[in-house]
Amino acid sequence: MSVPLRGHQRIDRRSLALHSAIAGKLRDNPALLAIALENIERWSLAEGRSQPYWDAWRVILSRPLPEILDLLVEESERMTALRQATPFAGVLEPAERWAIYERFAQGQAANP
């Protein structure tokens, strides 16, 4: 029996699961990258504290698709931090997003 994830560990694993689902959708439909790029452009107009994240995502999204997909699910400290300020809002349908949230709410998702 696995130990339930708690706190930031659970949030980070849930974010990884969300980004894994996003990567799957981008693999099937690379045109969805436009959503993330539009979000970055719109959010950058506010010039808030998240600007360094938007700048980092802009660089990532300029890479070839296979590299972007790998980075979305990379389990590094840097990518864990960047996933906290994701530009991919709107890529997943609400039902897709809530299914992942539900898995983690029930403590069933030790791995994405």
Tab-separated table of C-alpha atoms in Angstrom:
chain	number	residue	atom	x	y	z
A	1	MET	CA	0.000	0.000	0.000
A	2	SER	CA	1.398	3.407	-0.954
A	3	VAL	CA	1.638	6.342	1.409
A	4	PRO	CA	-0.748	9.174	0.473
A	5	LEU	CA	0.888	12.261	-0.982
A	6	ARG	CA	0.611	15.393	1.127
A	7	GLY	CA	1.022	19.126	0.686
A	8	HIS	CA	3.409	20.359	-1.966
A	9	GLN	CA	4.368	16.842	-3.001
A	10	ARG	CA	0.749	16.105	-3.920
A	11	ILE	CA	0.366	19.434	-5.728
A	12	ASP	CA	3.599	18.871	-7.664
A	13	ARG	CA	2.538	15.338	-8.678
A	14	ARG	CA	-0.890	16.602	-9.707
A	15	SER	CA	0.730	19.344	-11.778
A	16	LEU	CA	2.946	16.736	-13.421
A	17	ALA	CA	-0.143	14.640	-14.233
A	18	LEU	CA	-1.870	17.686	-15.715
A	19	HIS	CA	1.169	18.486	-17.839
A	20	SER	CA	1.418	14.877	-18.953
A	21	ALA	CA	-2.159	15.152	-20.217
A	22	ILE	CA	-1.301	18.484	-21.873
A	23	ALA	CA	1.708	16.877	-23.569
A	24	GLY	CA	-0.551	14.157	-24.944
A	25	LYS	CA	-2.922	16.713	-26.411
A	26	LEU	CA	-0.052	18.730	-27.905
A	27	ARG	CA	1.407	15.576	-29.447
A	28	ASP	CA	-1.936	14.952	-31.164
A	29	ASN	CA	-2.558	18.608	-32.037
A	30	PRO	CA	0.559	20.848	-32.003
A	31	ALA	CA	-1.598	23.842	-32.997
A	32	LEU	CA	-2.716	23.965	-29.344
A	33	LEU	CA	0.669	25.554	-28.554
A	34	ALA	CA	-0.907	28.775	-29.792
A	35	ILE	CA	-3.067	28.842	-26.652
A	36	ALA	CA	0.007	28.886	-24.403
A	37	LEU	CA	1.750	31.513	-26.535
A	38	GLU	CA	-1.348	33.738	-26.504
A	39	ASN	CA	-1.625	33.354	-22.727
A	40	ILE	CA	2.019	34.350	-22.277
A	41	GLU	CA	1.605	37.423	-24.474
A	42	ARG	CA	-1.575	38.507	-22.695
A	43	TRP	CA	-0.247	37.859	-19.195
A	44	SER	CA	3.074	39.561	-19.964
A	45	LEU	CA	1.238	42.834	-20.492
A	46	ALA	CA	0.689	42.990	-16.718
A	47	GLU	CA	4.463	42.805	-16.094
A	48	GLY	CA	3.907	41.148	-12.733
A	49	ARG	CA	6.094	38.960	-10.560
A	50	SER	CA	5.490	35.972	-12.836
A	51	GLN	CA	7.266	37.620	-15.776
A	52	PRO	CA	10.444	35.524	-15.317
A	53	TYR	CA	8.263	32.408	-15.651
A	54	TRP	CA	6.598	33.719	-18.819
A	55	ASP	CA	10.024	34.523	-20.258
A	56	ALA	CA	11.256	31.004	-19.476
A	57	TRP	CA	8.139	29.449	-21.010
A	58	ARG	CA	8.533	31.622	-24.119
A	59	VAL	CA	12.032	30.173	-24.607
A	60	ILE	CA	10.800	26.619	-24.021
A	61	LEU	CA	7.939	27.051	-26.488
A	62	SER	CA	10.371	28.186	-29.186
A	63	ARG	CA	11.995	24.727	-29.143
A	64	PRO	CA	11.026	21.796	-31.367
A	65	LEU	CA	7.853	19.994	-30.266
A	66	PRO	CA	9.606	16.804	-29.041
A	67	GLU	CA	11.769	18.894	-26.690
A	68	ILE	CA	8.717	20.812	-25.419
A	69	LEU	CA	6.896	17.548	-24.723
A	70	ASP	CA	9.897	16.160	-22.827
A	71	LEU	CA	10.216	19.319	-20.749
A	72	LEU	CA	6.532	19.341	-19.835
A	73	VAL	CA	6.991	16.078	-17.947
A	74	GLU	CA	10.602	16.508	-16.824
A	75	GLU	CA	10.958	15.856	-13.111
A	76	SER	CA	13.549	18.518	-12.396
A	77	GLU	CA	13.391	21.267	-9.803
A	78	ARG	CA	13.300	23.893	-12.563
A	79	MET	CA	10.392	22.324	-14.446
A	80	THR	CA	8.495	21.650	-11.217
A	81	ALA	CA	8.752	25.369	-10.475
A	82	LEU	CA	7.769	26.380	-13.999
A	83	ARG	CA	4.721	24.109	-13.943
A	84	GLN	CA	3.441	26.216	-11.012
A	85	ALA	CA	3.103	29.125	-13.465
A	86	THR	CA	1.893	27.213	-16.494
A	87	PRO	CA	0.807	29.034	-19.641
A	88	PHE	CA	-1.324	26.049	-20.728
A	89	ALA	CA	-4.621	27.261	-19.250
A	90	GLY	CA	-7.300	26.362	-21.783
A	91	VAL	CA	-5.520	23.401	-23.394
A	92	LEU	CA	-7.313	20.781	-21.313
A	93	GLU	CA	-11.086	20.625	-21.322
A	94	PRO	CA	-12.612	21.200	-17.864
A	95	ALA	CA	-13.661	17.533	-17.651
A	96	GLU	CA	-10.093	16.395	-18.401
A	97	ARG	CA	-8.678	18.714	-15.749
A	98	TRP	CA	-11.288	17.748	-13.131
A	99	ALA	CA	-10.722	14.023	-13.722
A	100	ILE	CA	-7.075	14.515	-12.743
A	101	TYR	CA	-8.021	16.669	-9.754
A	102	GLU	CA	-10.483	13.978	-8.638
A	103	ARG	CA	-7.820	11.251	-8.831
A	104	PHE	CA	-5.592	13.268	-6.545
A	105	ALA	CA	-8.424	14.272	-4.203
A	106	GLN	CA	-9.138	10.603	-3.635
A	107	GLY	CA	-5.456	9.910	-3.004
A	108	GLN	CA	-5.307	7.419	-5.849
A	109	ALA	CA	-2.546	9.010	-7.871
A	110	ALA	CA	0.871	8.438	-6.386
A	111	ASN	CA	2.206	8.519	-9.965
A	112	PRO	CA	0.875	10.545	-12.908
